[in-house]
């Protein structure tokens, strides 16, 4: 048995001072670690983290207090060891310690792993290690709500020296101190409330009793996260997923190289679609199961917990993530349900028995950054819905003008060829004819720049563009040409060699439709006589 366990045994208490400055651990992350390490709920862990300074254990030996300090330190917390018998407060600090208000403080590196090293939490516990760190110190963490921190006075007072004092609340006989060792009541406040103040030679300031006892069964005040802030978190997560998808797409392209191996292109699209389908589920399951919050929720200080306040398991995260499908099927009604539910739960929350809480206050600029796309995207959609049809209309008309002009030019050269050679160029001679007569091959603007279509048996011809509907199933062969002669028929722009049709169209004054097309189908209407 060590000297610390024999001398001064039971004369130390452990005070939690908060998260270590500069450790890179915030209150939210520390609470998550504390919850998992000591098997307590997230609410209790958050209340401990936010209530510092707070006594978490008293009347323990020096060696046991040191074990508490090291375990809390591995989680990124800062504790102080106090000697409560009025004597010397602590022995000389080590390299990792300092002094605050006359007491020893410790700032443990939060990056040390909780388990797996020689000074891990499981080995620090000593004789209690066979019980596991969660069971060994669960009573210590739970007791944090029954105790209060009081800054020390300089030198023992008469009140501390008095013996045989009886607690006015529970009646326990004990040495006079600032708080009861059984029920945790603060004597000074109790006496003030009872209007029976006792004389004390050393006054204690009001600040010394500002941390009142917290009953273990006290209801925790949880602030649930509403619809808009969760929508902002969803936007941030969507951006993160987009970046990940883009990076995976580049990686797949560089691996398969479809530009060098055309057969790889056929397998690239299905593979990328498969990744795009399962990547969001893997993303949410990993982050919710590991930390209880995704990067988007962490950016806005949100956390997902179970209804009993405990952290999520990977199974809970999987159920919640796959339940997104049910929430989105009926016009995303399951997500809109968050705005009207008392606990701000969506259908996926109710299925997985989870809730989303505000675990940490965040600056206002983060909320604006996350919500800005939520506001801009609908506005951009409205503007696009109004302007896109107009743009497509004029774009389509410009392509029609080009196609008609090209085909009229080609037709005139075909007629000239007929007058010279008493025949039209055959189908296979069309490109050679264009190069010799025009010096170029005109391209169809509706067919990705491919040449215009042409068929001929030497006596008749059909020349056409596939038109705005970009389908080629309405053109006929030259033997039985379509009778539109340069007008739009079911989306195709057709020119033929049928002189009889030319005369009939000219007689009826037929002209191309100058009105807005019906969808992508252009029709033929007669012009006024």
CSV table of N, CA and C in Angstrom, one decimal, residues 252-269:
chain,number,residue,atom,x,y,z
A,252,UNK,N,-12.2,7.1,-59.7
A,252,UNK,CA,-12.6,6.1,-60.6
A,252,UNK,C,-12.2,6.4,-62.1
A,253,UNK,N,-12.3,7.6,-62.5
A,253,UNK,CA,-11.9,7.9,-63.8
A,253,UNK,C,-10.4,7.7,-64.0
A,254,UNK,N,-9.6,8.1,-63.1
A,254,UNK,CA,-8.1,7.9,-63.2
A,254,UNK,C,-7.8,6.4,-63.1
A,255,UNK,N,-8.6,5.6,-62.4
A,255,UNK,CA,-8.3,4.2,-62.3
A,255,UNK,C,-8.7,3.4,-63.6
A,256,UNK,N,-9.9,3.7,-64.1
A,256,UNK,CA,-10.4,2.9,-65.2
A,256,UNK,C,-10.0,3.5,-66.5
A,257,UNK,N,-9.7,4.8,-66.6
A,257,UNK,CA,-9.3,5.5,-67.8
A,257,UNK,C,-10.2,5.2,-69.0
A,258,UNK,N,-11.5,5.6,-69.0
A,258,UNK,CA,-12.3,5.3,-70.1
A,258,UNK,C,-11.9,6.0,-71.4
A,259,UNK,N,-11.1,7.1,-71.2
A,259,UNK,CA,-10.6,7.8,-72.5
A,259,UNK,C,-9.7,6.9,-73.3
A,260,UNK,N,-9.0,6.0,-72.6
A,260,UNK,CA,-8.1,5.1,-73.2
A,260,UNK,C,-8.7,3.7,-73.5
A,261,UNK,N,-9.6,3.4,-72.6
A,261,UNK,CA,-10.3,2.1,-72.8
A,261,UNK,C,-11.8,2.3,-72.9
A,262,UNK,N,-12.3,2.3,-74.1
A,262,UNK,CA,-13.7,2.6,-74.3
A,262,UNK,C,-14.6,1.6,-73.7
A,263,UNK,N,-14.2,0.4,-73.5
A,263,UNK,CA,-15.0,-0.6,-72.8
A,263,UNK,C,-15.2,-0.3,-71.4
A,264,UNK,N,-14.3,0.4,-70.8
A,264,UNK,CA,-14.5,0.8,-69.3
A,264,UNK,C,-15.6,1.8,-69.1
A,265,UNK,N,-15.9,2.5,-70.1
A,265,UNK,CA,-17.0,3.5,-69.9
A,265,UNK,C,-18.3,2.9,-69.6
A,266,UNK,N,-18.6,1.7,-70.1
A,266,UNK,CA,-19.8,1.0,-69.9
A,266,UNK,C,-19.9,0.6,-68.4
A,267,UNK,N,-18.8,0.3,-67.8
A,267,UNK,CA,-18.8,-0.1,-66.4
A,267,UNK,C,-18.7,1.1,-65.4
A,268,UNK,N,-18.2,2.2,-65.9
A,268,UNK,CA,-18.0,3.4,-65.1
A,268,UNK,C,-19.3,4.0,-64.5
A,269,UNK,N,-20.3,4.1,-65.4
A,269,UNK,CA,-21.6,4.7,-65.0
A,269,UNK,C,-22.3,3.9,-64.0
